[in-house]
Coordinates of C-alpha atoms and ligand atoms in Angstrom, one line a residue:
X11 CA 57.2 48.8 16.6
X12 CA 53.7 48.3 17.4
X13 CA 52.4 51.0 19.7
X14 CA 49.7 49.5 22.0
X15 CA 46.0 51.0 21.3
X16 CA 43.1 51.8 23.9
X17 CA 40.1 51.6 22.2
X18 CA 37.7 53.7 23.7
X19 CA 34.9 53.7 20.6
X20 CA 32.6 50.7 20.6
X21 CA 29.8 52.7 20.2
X22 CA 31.1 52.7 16.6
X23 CA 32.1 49.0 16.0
X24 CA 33.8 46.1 17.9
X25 CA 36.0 43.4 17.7
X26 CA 34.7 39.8 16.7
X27 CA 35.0 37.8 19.3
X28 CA 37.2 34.7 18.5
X29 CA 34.2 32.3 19.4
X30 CA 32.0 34.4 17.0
X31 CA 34.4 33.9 14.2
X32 CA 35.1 30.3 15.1
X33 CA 31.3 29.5 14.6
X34 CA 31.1 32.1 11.2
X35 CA 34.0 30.3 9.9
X36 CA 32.3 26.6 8.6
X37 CA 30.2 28.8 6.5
X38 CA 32.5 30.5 4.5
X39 CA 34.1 26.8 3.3
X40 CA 32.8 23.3 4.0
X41 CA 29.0 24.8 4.6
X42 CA 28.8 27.1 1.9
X43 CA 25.7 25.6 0.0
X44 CA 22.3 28.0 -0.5
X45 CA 19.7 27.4 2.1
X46 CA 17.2 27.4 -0.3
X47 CA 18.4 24.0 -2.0
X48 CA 17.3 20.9 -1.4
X49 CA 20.4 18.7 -0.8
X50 CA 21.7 18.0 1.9
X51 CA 24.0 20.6 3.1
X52 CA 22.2 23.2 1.8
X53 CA 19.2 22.2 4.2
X54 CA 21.7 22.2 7.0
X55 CA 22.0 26.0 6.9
X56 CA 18.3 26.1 6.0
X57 CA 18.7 24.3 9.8
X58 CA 21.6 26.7 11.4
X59 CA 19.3 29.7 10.4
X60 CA 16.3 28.7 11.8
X61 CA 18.5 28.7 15.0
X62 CA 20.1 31.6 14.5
X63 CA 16.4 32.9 14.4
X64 CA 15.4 31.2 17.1
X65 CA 18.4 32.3 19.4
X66 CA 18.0 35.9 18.2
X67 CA 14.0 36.0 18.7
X68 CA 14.6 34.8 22.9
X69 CA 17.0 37.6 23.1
X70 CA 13.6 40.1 23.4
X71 CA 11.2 37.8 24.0
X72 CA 9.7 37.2 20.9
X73 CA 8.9 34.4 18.7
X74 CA 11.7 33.6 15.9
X75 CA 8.9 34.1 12.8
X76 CA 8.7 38.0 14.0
X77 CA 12.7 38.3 13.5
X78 CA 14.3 39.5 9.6
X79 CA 17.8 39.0 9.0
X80 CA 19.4 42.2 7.7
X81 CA 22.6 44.0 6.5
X82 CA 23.0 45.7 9.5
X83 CA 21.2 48.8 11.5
X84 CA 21.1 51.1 8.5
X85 CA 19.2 49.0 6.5
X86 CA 16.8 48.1 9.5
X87 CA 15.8 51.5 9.9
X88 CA 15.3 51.9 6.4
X89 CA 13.1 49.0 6.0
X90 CA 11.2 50.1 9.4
X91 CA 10.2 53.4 8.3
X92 CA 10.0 53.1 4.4
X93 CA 7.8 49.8 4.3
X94 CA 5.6 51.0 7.5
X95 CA 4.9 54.5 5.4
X96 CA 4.3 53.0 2.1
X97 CA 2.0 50.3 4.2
X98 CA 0.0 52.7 6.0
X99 CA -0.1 55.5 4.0
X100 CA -3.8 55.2 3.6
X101 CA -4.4 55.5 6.8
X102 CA -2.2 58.9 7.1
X103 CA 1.0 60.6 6.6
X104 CA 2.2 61.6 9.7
X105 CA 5.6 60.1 11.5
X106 CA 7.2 61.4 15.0
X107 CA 10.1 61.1 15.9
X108 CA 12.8 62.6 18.1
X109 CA 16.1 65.5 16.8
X110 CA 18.3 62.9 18.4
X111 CA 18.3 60.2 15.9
X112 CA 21.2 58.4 13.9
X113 CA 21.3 59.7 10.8
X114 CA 19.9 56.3 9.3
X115 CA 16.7 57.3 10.6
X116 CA 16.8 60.7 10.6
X117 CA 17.6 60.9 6.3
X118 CA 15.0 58.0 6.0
X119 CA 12.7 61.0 7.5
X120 CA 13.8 63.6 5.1
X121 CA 13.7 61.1 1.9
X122 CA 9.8 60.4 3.3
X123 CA 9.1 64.0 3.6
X124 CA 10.4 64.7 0.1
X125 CA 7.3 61.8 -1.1
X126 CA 5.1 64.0 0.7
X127 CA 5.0 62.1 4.5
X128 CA 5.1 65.0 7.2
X129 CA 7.6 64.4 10.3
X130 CA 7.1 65.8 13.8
X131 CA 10.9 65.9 15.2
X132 CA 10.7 65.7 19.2
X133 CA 12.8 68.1 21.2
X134 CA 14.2 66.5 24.5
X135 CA 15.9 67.6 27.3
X136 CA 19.0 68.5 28.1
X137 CA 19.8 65.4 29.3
X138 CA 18.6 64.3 25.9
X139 CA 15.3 62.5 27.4
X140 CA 11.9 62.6 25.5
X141 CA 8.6 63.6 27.3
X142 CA 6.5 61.3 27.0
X143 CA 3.2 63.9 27.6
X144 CA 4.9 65.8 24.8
X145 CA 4.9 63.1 22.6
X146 CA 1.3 61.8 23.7
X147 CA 0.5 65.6 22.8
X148 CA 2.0 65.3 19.3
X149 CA -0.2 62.3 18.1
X150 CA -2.9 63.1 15.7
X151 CA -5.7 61.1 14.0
X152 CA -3.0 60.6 10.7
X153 CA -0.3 59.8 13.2
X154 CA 0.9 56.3 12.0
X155 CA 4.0 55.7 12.9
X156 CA 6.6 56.5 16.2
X157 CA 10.0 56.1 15.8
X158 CA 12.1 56.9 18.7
X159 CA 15.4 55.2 20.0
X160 CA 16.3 53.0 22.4
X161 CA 19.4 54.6 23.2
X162 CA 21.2 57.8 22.1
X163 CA 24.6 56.5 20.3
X164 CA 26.3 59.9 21.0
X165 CA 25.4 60.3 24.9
X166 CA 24.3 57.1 26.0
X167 CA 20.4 58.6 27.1
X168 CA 17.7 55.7 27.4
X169 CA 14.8 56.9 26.7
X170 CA 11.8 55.8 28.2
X171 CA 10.6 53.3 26.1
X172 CA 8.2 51.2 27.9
X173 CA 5.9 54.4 28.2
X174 CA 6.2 55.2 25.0
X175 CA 5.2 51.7 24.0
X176 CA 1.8 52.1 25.9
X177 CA 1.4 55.5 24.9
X178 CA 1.7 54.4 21.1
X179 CA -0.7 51.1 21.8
X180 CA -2.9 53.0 23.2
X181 CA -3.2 55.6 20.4
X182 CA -3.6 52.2 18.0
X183 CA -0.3 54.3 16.3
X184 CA 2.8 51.6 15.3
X185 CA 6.5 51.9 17.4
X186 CA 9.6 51.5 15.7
X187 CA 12.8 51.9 18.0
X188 CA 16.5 52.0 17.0
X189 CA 17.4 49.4 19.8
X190 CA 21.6 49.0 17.8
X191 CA 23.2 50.7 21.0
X192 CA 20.7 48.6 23.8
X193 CA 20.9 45.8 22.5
X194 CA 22.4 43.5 24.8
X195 CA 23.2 45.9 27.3
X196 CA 19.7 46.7 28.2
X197 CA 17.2 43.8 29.1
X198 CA 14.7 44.0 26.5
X199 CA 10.9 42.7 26.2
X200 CA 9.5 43.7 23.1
X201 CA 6.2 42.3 24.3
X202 CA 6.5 43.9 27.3
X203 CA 7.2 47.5 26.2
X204 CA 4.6 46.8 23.4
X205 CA 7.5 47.5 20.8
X206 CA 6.4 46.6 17.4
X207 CA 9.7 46.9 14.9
X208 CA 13.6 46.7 16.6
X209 CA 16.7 47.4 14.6
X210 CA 19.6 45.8 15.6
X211 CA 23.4 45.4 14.2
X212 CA 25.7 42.8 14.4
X213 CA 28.7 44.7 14.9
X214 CA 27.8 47.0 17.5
X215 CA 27.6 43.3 19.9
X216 CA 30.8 42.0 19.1
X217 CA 29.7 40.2 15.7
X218 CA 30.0 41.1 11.8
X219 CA 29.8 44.0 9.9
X220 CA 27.2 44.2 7.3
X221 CA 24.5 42.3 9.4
X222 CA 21.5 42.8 11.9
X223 CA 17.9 42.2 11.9
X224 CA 14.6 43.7 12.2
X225 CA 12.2 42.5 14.5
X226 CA 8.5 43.5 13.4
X227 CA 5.3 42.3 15.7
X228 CA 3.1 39.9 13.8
X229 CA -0.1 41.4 12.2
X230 CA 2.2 44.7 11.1
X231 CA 1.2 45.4 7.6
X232 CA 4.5 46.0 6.3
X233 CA 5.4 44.9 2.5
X234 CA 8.6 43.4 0.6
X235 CA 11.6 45.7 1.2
X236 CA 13.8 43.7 -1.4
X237 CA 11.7 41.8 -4.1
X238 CA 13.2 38.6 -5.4
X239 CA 13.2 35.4 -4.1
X240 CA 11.3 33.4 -1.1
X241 CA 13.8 34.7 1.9
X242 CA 12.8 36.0 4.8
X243 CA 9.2 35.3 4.5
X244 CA 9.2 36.9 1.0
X245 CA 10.1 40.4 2.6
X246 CA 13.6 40.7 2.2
X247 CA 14.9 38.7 -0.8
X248 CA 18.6 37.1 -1.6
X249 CA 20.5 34.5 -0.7
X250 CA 21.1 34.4 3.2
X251 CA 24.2 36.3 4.4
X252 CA 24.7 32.3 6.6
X253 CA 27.8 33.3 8.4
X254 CA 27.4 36.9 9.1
X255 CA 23.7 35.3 10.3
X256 CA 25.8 32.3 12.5
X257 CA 27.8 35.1 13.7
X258 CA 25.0 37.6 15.0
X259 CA 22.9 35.1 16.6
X260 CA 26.6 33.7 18.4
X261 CA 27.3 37.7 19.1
X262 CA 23.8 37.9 20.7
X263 CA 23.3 34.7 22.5
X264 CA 27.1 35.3 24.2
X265 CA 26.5 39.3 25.0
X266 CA 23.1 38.2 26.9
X267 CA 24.3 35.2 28.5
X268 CA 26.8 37.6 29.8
X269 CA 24.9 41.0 30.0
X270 CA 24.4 41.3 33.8
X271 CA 28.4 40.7 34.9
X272 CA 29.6 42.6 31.7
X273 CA 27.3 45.7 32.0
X274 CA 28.1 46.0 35.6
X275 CA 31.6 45.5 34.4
X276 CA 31.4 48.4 32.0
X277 CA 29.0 50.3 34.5
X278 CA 32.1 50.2 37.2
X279 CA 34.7 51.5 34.6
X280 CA 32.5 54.1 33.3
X281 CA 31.7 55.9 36.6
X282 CA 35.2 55.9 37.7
X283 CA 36.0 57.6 34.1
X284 CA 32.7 60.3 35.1
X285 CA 34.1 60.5 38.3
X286 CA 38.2 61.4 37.6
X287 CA 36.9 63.5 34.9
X288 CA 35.0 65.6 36.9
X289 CA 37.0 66.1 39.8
X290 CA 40.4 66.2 37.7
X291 CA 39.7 68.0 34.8
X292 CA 38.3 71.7 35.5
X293 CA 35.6 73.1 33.0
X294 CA 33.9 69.7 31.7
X295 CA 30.7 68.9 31.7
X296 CA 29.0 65.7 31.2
X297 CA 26.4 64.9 28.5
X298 CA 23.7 62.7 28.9
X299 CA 22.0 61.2 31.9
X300 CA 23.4 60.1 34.8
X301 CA 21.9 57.5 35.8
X302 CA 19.6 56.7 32.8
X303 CA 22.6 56.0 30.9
X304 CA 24.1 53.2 28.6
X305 CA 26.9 51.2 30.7
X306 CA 29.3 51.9 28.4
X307 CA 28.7 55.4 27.7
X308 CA 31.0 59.1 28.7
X309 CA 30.6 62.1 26.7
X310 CA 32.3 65.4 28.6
X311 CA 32.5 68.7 26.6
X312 CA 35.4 70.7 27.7
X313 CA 34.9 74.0 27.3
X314 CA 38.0 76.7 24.8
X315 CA 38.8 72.5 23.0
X316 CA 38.2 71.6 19.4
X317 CA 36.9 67.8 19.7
X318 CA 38.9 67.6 16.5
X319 CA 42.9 68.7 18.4
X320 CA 41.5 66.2 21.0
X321 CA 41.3 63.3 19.1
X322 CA 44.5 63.9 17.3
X323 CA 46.5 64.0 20.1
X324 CA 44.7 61.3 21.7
X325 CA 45.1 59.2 18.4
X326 CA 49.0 59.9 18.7
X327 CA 48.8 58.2 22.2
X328 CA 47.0 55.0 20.9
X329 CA 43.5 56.1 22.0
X330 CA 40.8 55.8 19.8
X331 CA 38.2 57.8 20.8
X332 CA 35.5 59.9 18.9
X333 CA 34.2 63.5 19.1
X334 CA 30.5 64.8 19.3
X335 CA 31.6 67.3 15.9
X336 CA 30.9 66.3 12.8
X337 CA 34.2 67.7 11.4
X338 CA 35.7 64.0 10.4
X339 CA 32.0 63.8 8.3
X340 CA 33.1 66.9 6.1
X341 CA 30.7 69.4 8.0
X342 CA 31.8 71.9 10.4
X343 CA 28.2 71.9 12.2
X344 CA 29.0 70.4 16.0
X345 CA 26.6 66.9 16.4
X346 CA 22.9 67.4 16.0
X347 CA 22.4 65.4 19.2
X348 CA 24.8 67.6 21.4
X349 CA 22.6 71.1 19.9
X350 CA 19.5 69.5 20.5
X351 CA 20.5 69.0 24.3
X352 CA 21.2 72.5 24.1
X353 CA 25.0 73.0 24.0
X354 CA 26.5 76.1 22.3
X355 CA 28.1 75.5 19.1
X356 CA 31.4 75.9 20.9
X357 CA 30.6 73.4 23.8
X358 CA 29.5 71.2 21.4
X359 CA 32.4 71.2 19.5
X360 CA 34.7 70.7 22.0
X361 CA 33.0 67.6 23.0
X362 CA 34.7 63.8 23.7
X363 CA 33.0 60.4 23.5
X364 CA 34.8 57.4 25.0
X365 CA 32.8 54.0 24.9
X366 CA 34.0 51.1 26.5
X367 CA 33.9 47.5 26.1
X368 CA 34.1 44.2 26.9
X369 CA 37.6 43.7 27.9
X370 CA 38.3 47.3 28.9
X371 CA 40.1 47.6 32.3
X372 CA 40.7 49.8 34.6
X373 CA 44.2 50.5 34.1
X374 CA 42.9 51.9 30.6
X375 CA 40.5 53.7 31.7
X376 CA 43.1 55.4 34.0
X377 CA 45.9 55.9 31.2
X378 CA 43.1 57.7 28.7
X379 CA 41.9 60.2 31.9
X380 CA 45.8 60.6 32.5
X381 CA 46.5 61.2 28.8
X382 CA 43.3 63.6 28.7
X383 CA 44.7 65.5 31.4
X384 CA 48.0 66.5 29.6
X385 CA 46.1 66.8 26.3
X386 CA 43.6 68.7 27.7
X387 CA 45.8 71.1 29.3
X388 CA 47.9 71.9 26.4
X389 CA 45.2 72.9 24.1
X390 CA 43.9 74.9 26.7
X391 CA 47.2 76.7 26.7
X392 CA 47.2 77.6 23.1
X393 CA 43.5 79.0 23.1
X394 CA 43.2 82.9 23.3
X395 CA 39.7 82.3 24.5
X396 CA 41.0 80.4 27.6
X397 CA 44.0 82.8 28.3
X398 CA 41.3 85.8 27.7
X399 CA 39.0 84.0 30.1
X400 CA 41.8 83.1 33.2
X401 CA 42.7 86.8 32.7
X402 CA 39.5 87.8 33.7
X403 CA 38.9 85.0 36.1
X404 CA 42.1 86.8 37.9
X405 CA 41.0 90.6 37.3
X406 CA 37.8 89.8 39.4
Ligands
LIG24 C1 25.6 52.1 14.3 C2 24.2 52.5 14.4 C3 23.3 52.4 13.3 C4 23.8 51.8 12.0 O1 24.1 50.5 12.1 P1 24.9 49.8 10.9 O2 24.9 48.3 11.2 O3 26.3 50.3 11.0 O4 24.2 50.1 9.6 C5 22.0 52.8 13.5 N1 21.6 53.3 14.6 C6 22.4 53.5 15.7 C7 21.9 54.1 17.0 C8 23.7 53.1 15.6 O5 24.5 53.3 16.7

């Protein structure tokens, strides 16, 4: 019998919507010819991607000949940073960024320090927020590139980016932001918060897997990233990906049609989730800003819990959910984002992230803090630590 799920992790992918997958779906079949041919229906998608690029580009303000089709967020930060070192690399070697990045930045870091680039890694708070004077502080005269996210994908922090922006024009130094988790649920101007390369994904919106785009400012020196063909303004070569492209620029132009009611949708749900946690659950503790905060975004650490027991036992109840350790990854080292706010290895570990979506209600939200309860209670019952800690609790 099929149980019913909750799912509770779109910070790690979403459904398709059925009118994004109604739009891919021509392109698979009747509309399936190469953009770059001349014919007829080949010059149709040359047509349907031009729109796609136009739709994607008003999204944040832009003009479409600024916006690169991509496989997705990965490959947008690896184009950002790689192609922006090897392009400026006359000019110095120097990159800052922040501890709290995804990892698609972070080993794009550590592949450019091993050719000999040298990476300042911001701290931030410990609501996970950089300082912007620390930053500005941090800027030398071989400083060539900032890289620093829009939002944290682990605690929902938005960082400040519109002063970063001006801090990096001002220092004539280039900004790259990882915008996959604000995209679409934060307004964004990349002219107005002087961003100069985006990464977005498809299926972080509601679209495909295995696309996004990179949006770099005209006048960025930044070279080929795949050589081949013509594509992409001879940057990124190979045949168009034309219905994971239809798809994304469908995902976008729905999600920010819709972003104001949705977000305060999500905003709505995700307080009243903060708010029964808090005041139901003893011994959690919320990471990430309060109010400078994703709309979908709840991460609690609950202290004498193993995120790992959590999710089980969640799973077994038809939640999907996901946990600030890295166990699932094959390391036992809690999340690098959760240390760098400052939590104890065994805070960190005992850490819960539950991002909701369009479509999540309020009788979901409800069931999963329900659910949380029980679970949370029972694995507190089995840990010596907690029985060791009550007992003293009692003694005093
Ligand atoms: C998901 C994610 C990525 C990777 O995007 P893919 O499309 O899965 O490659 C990069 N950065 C952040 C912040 C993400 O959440």
């Amino acid at each position: 019998m099929d149980k019913k799920i909750i799912y509770m992790d779109h910070a790690a992918t979403t459904p398709v919507r059925p009118e994004v997958l109604e739009e891919m779906l021509p392109y698979f079949t009747e509309k399936f010819g190469n953009p770059s041919s001349i014919y007829s229906i080949s010059s149709e998608n040359k047509n349907a991607i031009a729109k796609a690029r136009e739709t994607i580009a008003g999204t944040i303000h832009t003009t479409p000949e600024n916006i690169y089709f991509t496989a997705g967020g990965s490959e947008s930060d690896n184009w950002a940073l790689k192609a922006a070192a090897e392009a400026y690399a006359s000019k110095g070697k120097h990159i800052i960024t922040t501890k709290i990045e995804h990892h698609a930045l972070l080993h794009t870091c550590e592949y450019l320090e091993q050719k000999g680039f040298e990476v300042t890694y911001l701290d931030v708070d410990e609501n996970g927020l950089v300082d912007p004077a620390r930053l500005e502080s941090a800027i030398r005269p071989d400083t060539i590139l900032i890289s620093i996210m829009f939002a944290n994908n682990e605690i929902g922090t938005i960082e400040p980016v519109a002063e970063i922006g001006r801090i990096a024009r001002e220092h004539g130094v280039l900004f790259h932001t990882d915008a996959v988790q604000a995209y679409t649920q934060v307004p964004i101007d990349v002219e107005e918060m002087k961003i100069d390369m985006l990464s977005a994904s498809g299926h972080k919106i509601n679209g495909p897997k295995g696309v996004g785009f990179l949006y770099i400012r005209k006048g960025v020196k930044i070279r080929s990233f795949v050589h081949g063909g013509a594509q992409e303004r001879r940057r990124r070569a190979g045949t168009e990906n034309v219905p994971g492209i239809i798809g994304l620029a469908a995902a976008a132009r729905i999600a920010t049609e819709r972003m104001s009611e949705r977000t305060a949708a999500e905003r709505k749900i995700r307080d009243h989730l903060i708010g029964r946690i808090e005041s139901e659950i003893p011994y959690a503790k919320l990471n990430g800003d309060r109010t400078k905060r994703l709309p979908n975004n709840v991460n609690f650490s609950f202290s004498f819990i193993e995120g790992e027991s959590m999710l089980i036992m969640l799973d077994g109840k038809g939640i999907c959910a996901s946990s600030g350790s890295a166990c699932t990854s094959g390391s036992l080292d809690p999340s690098h984002v959760l240390l760098a706010i400052g939590l104890p290895h065994e805070i960190a570990h005992g850490s819960l992230r539950l991002t909701i979506g369009d479509g999540t209600t309020m009788e979901e939200a409800d069931y999963v803090v329900d659910q949380l309860k029980e679970v949370v209670e029972w694995l507190r019952s089995m840990s010596p630590l907690y029985e060791d800690f009550v007992k003293k609790e009692q003694s005093r």
